[in-house]
Coordinates of C-alpha atoms in Angstrom, one line a residue:
M4 CA 0.1 -0.1 0.3
T5 CA 1.2 3.4 -1.1
T6 CA 0.3 6.2 1.4
V7 CA 0.5 9.3 0.6
L8 CA 0.0 13.0 1.9
I9 CA -1.5 16.0 0.5
A10 CA 0.2 19.3 1.0
D11 CA -2.5 21.9 -0.3
D12 CA -3.7 25.3 1.1
Q13 CA -7.2 24.6 -1.5
P14 CA -9.6 22.4 0.3
L15 CA -11.7 21.5 -2.7
Q16 CA -8.2 20.8 -4.4
R17 CA -7.3 18.8 -1.4
M18 CA -10.7 17.1 -0.9
G19 CA -10.3 16.2 -5.0
F20 CA -7.1 14.7 -4.7
K21 CA -8.0 12.1 -1.9
M22 CA -11.1 11.1 -3.9
L23 CA -9.0 9.9 -7.0
L24 CA -6.2 8.4 -4.0
D25 CA -8.5 6.5 -2.1
G26 CA -10.3 5.2 -4.6
T27 CA -7.3 3.9 -6.3
S28 CA -6.3 0.3 -5.5
G29 CA -3.0 -0.1 -3.9
M30 CA -2.9 3.8 -2.4
T31 CA -4.2 5.8 0.8
V32 CA -4.0 9.0 2.2
V33 CA -3.0 9.1 5.8
G34 CA -3.2 13.0 6.2
E35 CA -4.0 16.4 4.7
A36 CA -1.7 19.6 5.0
S37 CA -2.5 23.0 4.7
S38 CA 0.9 24.6 5.1
G39 CA 4.3 23.7 4.4
A40 CA 4.9 23.9 8.2
E41 CA 1.9 21.7 8.8
A42 CA 3.3 18.9 6.0
V43 CA 6.5 18.7 7.9
R44 CA 4.6 18.3 11.0
M45 CA 2.6 15.4 9.3
V46 CA 5.1 13.7 7.3
D47 CA 7.2 13.4 10.7
Q48 CA 4.2 11.8 12.8
S49 CA 3.0 9.4 9.7
R50 CA 5.8 9.2 8.0
P51 CA 4.1 8.5 4.5
D52 CA 5.3 7.6 1.0
V53 CA 4.7 10.6 -0.8
V54 CA 3.5 14.0 -0.4
L55 CA 2.2 15.3 -3.1
M56 CA 3.1 19.2 -2.2
D57 CA 2.1 22.4 -3.6
V58 CA 4.5 24.9 -4.3
R59 CA 2.1 28.5 -2.8
M60 CA 1.0 28.2 0.7
P61 CA 0.7 30.8 3.1
G62 CA 3.1 30.7 5.5
M63 CA 6.3 28.5 4.6
D64 CA 5.6 27.6 1.0
G65 CA 6.2 24.0 -0.6
I66 CA 9.9 24.7 -1.3
E67 CA 10.6 25.2 1.9
A68 CA 8.8 22.4 3.2
T69 CA 10.5 20.1 0.8
R70 CA 14.2 21.3 2.0
R71 CA 12.9 20.8 5.4
I72 CA 11.6 17.2 5.1
T73 CA 14.6 15.8 2.9
A74 CA 17.3 17.7 5.0
G75 CA 15.7 15.8 8.1
G76 CA 16.4 12.4 6.4
S77 CA 12.6 11.5 5.5
R78 CA 12.6 8.4 3.2
T79 CA 9.0 10.4 2.0
R80 CA 9.6 11.0 -1.8
I81 CA 8.3 14.3 -2.7
L82 CA 6.5 15.4 -5.7
I83 CA 6.0 19.1 -6.6
L84 CA 2.6 20.2 -7.8
T85 CA 2.7 23.2 -10.0
T86 CA 1.3 25.0 -12.9
F87 CA 2.7 26.5 -16.4
D88 CA 3.5 29.9 -14.8
L89 CA 5.3 28.4 -11.5
D90 CA 7.9 26.8 -13.9
E91 CA 10.4 28.9 -12.5
Y92 CA 9.7 27.3 -9.0
V93 CA 10.3 23.5 -10.3
Y94 CA 14.4 23.7 -10.3
A95 CA 14.3 25.7 -7.1
G96 CA 11.9 22.6 -5.6
L97 CA 14.3 19.6 -7.3
R98 CA 17.3 21.1 -6.1
A99 CA 15.6 21.4 -2.2
G100 CA 15.0 17.6 -2.8
A101 CA 12.0 16.8 -4.6
S102 CA 11.8 13.9 -7.1
G103 CA 10.0 15.0 -9.8
F104 CA 7.3 17.6 -10.4
L105 CA 3.7 17.4 -12.0
L106 CA 1.5 20.4 -14.0
K107 CA -2.0 20.6 -11.9
D108 CA -3.7 20.6 -15.1
A109 CA -2.5 16.4 -15.5
R110 CA -5.1 14.0 -15.9
P111 CA -6.0 11.8 -13.1
D112 CA -4.3 8.3 -14.5
E113 CA -1.1 10.6 -15.1
L114 CA -1.3 11.5 -11.6
I115 CA -1.5 8.0 -10.7
A116 CA 1.3 7.0 -12.3
A117 CA 3.7 9.8 -11.0
I118 CA 2.7 8.7 -7.2
R119 CA 3.9 5.4 -8.1
A120 CA 7.4 6.2 -10.3
V121 CA 7.8 8.7 -7.3
A122 CA 7.1 5.9 -4.7
A123 CA 9.7 3.3 -6.0
G124 CA 12.4 5.7 -6.2
D125 CA 12.1 7.2 -10.0
S126 CA 11.3 10.6 -11.4
V127 CA 8.3 11.7 -13.1
V128 CA 10.9 13.9 -15.4
A129 CA 11.4 13.5 -18.8
P130 CA 14.9 13.5 -19.6
S131 CA 14.2 16.2 -22.6
L132 CA 12.6 18.6 -20.0
T133 CA 15.4 17.8 -17.7
R134 CA 17.7 19.0 -19.6
K135 CA 15.8 22.2 -20.9
L136 CA 15.2 23.0 -16.8
M137 CA 18.9 22.7 -15.6
D138 CA 19.7 25.0 -18.8
A139 CA 17.1 27.5 -17.9
Y140 CA 17.3 28.1 -14.2
L141 CA 21.6 26.5 -13.4
Q142 CA 23.5 29.6 -14.3
E143 CA 26.3 29.0 -11.4
P144 CA 29.9 29.6 -12.4
A145 CA 31.7 26.2 -12.5
P146 CA 33.2 24.9 -9.0
T147 CA 36.8 25.8 -7.8
S148 CA 37.5 22.3 -6.3
E149 CA 36.1 18.9 -7.1
D150 CA 33.8 17.4 -5.2
P151 CA 35.6 13.9 -2.7
R152 CA 32.6 12.0 -3.9
L153 CA 33.7 12.2 -7.6
S154 CA 36.8 10.1 -6.8
T155 CA 35.0 7.3 -5.6
L156 CA 33.3 6.6 -8.5
S157 CA 35.1 4.3 -11.2
E158 CA 35.8 5.5 -14.9
R159 CA 32.8 3.8 -16.2
E160 CA 30.6 5.0 -13.2
R161 CA 31.7 8.5 -13.9
E162 CA 31.1 8.6 -17.8
V163 CA 27.4 7.1 -16.4
L164 CA 27.0 9.7 -14.3
E165 CA 27.7 12.1 -16.9
A166 CA 25.3 10.7 -18.8
I167 CA 22.7 11.0 -16.3
G168 CA 23.1 14.9 -15.9
Q169 CA 22.7 15.3 -20.3
G170 CA 19.5 13.6 -19.1
A171 CA 20.3 10.0 -21.0
T172 CA 17.7 6.9 -20.1
N173 CA 19.2 4.0 -19.4
T174 CA 18.6 2.3 -22.9
E175 CA 20.1 5.2 -24.4
I176 CA 23.1 5.0 -21.5
A177 CA 23.4 1.3 -22.3
E178 CA 23.6 2.1 -26.6
R179 CA 26.3 4.7 -25.9
F180 CA 29.0 2.9 -23.8
T181 CA 27.7 -0.8 -25.6
L182 CA 26.3 -2.2 -22.3
T183 CA 23.1 -4.3 -21.4
E184 CA 20.0 -2.5 -19.7
S185 CA 20.6 -4.4 -16.6
T186 CA 24.6 -3.5 -16.3
V187 CA 23.7 -0.1 -16.4
K188 CA 20.9 -0.1 -13.7
K189 CA 23.6 -1.3 -12.0
H190 CA 26.3 1.6 -12.6
V191 CA 23.1 3.8 -11.7
G192 CA 22.4 2.5 -8.7
R193 CA 26.2 2.5 -7.4
V194 CA 26.8 6.0 -8.7
L195 CA 23.8 7.3 -6.1
S196 CA 24.9 5.3 -3.3
K197 CA 28.5 6.6 -3.8
I198 CA 27.2 10.3 -4.4
G199 CA 24.5 10.1 -1.8
A200 CA 21.4 11.1 -4.4
R201 CA 17.9 10.1 -3.5
D202 CA 17.2 9.6 -7.2
R203 CA 18.3 10.4 -10.7
I204 CA 17.2 13.8 -10.5
Q205 CA 19.3 14.5 -7.6
A206 CA 22.2 13.1 -10.0
V207 CA 21.5 15.3 -12.7
I208 CA 22.0 18.3 -10.2
F209 CA 24.7 16.7 -8.7
A210 CA 26.6 16.7 -12.1
Y211 CA 25.7 20.3 -12.8
D212 CA 27.0 21.5 -9.5
N213 CA 30.4 19.9 -9.9
G214 CA 30.9 20.9 -13.9
L215 CA 30.6 17.3 -15.4
V216 CA 27.5 19.0 -17.3
R217 CA 26.8 22.6 -17.7
P218 CA 24.2 24.4 -19.7
R219 CA 23.8 25.4 -23.1

């Protein structure tokens, strides 16, 4: 059973999400929060698998709530909910530790699929969109020193990390380096473990932060 916490300051929005999720096999809503601060408290209490996190809420917003939840070492995954006119918040949400984002006008089946993907440790940001986001929002100077975690990677693992940072899928990485997809999955798993990334999206951010990939 996948447990979900809904964090949104709009009661009707929360009700709609709750009706959908409670009516879906294998999912249950364990709580509703109307602010970021309340979401942080409720995650600590109920430890849900996934939080549907709105961005704009009174007091503490969804970005700060995401940052506090992930900084506390919680295993809870965060799925940011946004609208087209809030795209500038997406990168901030991912950097704060969210595992992905979904637009609020997504279809019900897309929301369900996204929750399941995030709960399984995957991201819901398509590789092509990942590249656009990073190119648009990561405009920082190149690092002055190498992160010591990079030295723990083998040459192949570093190549895989660079490919992840470029938005390549496992299939594309397998074709690029003439590997099987199962081998690529093992490499990706070791890379995430060695750099301390919660998921693939955090690995993309790590690659950009350390100059392995730069905005075009």
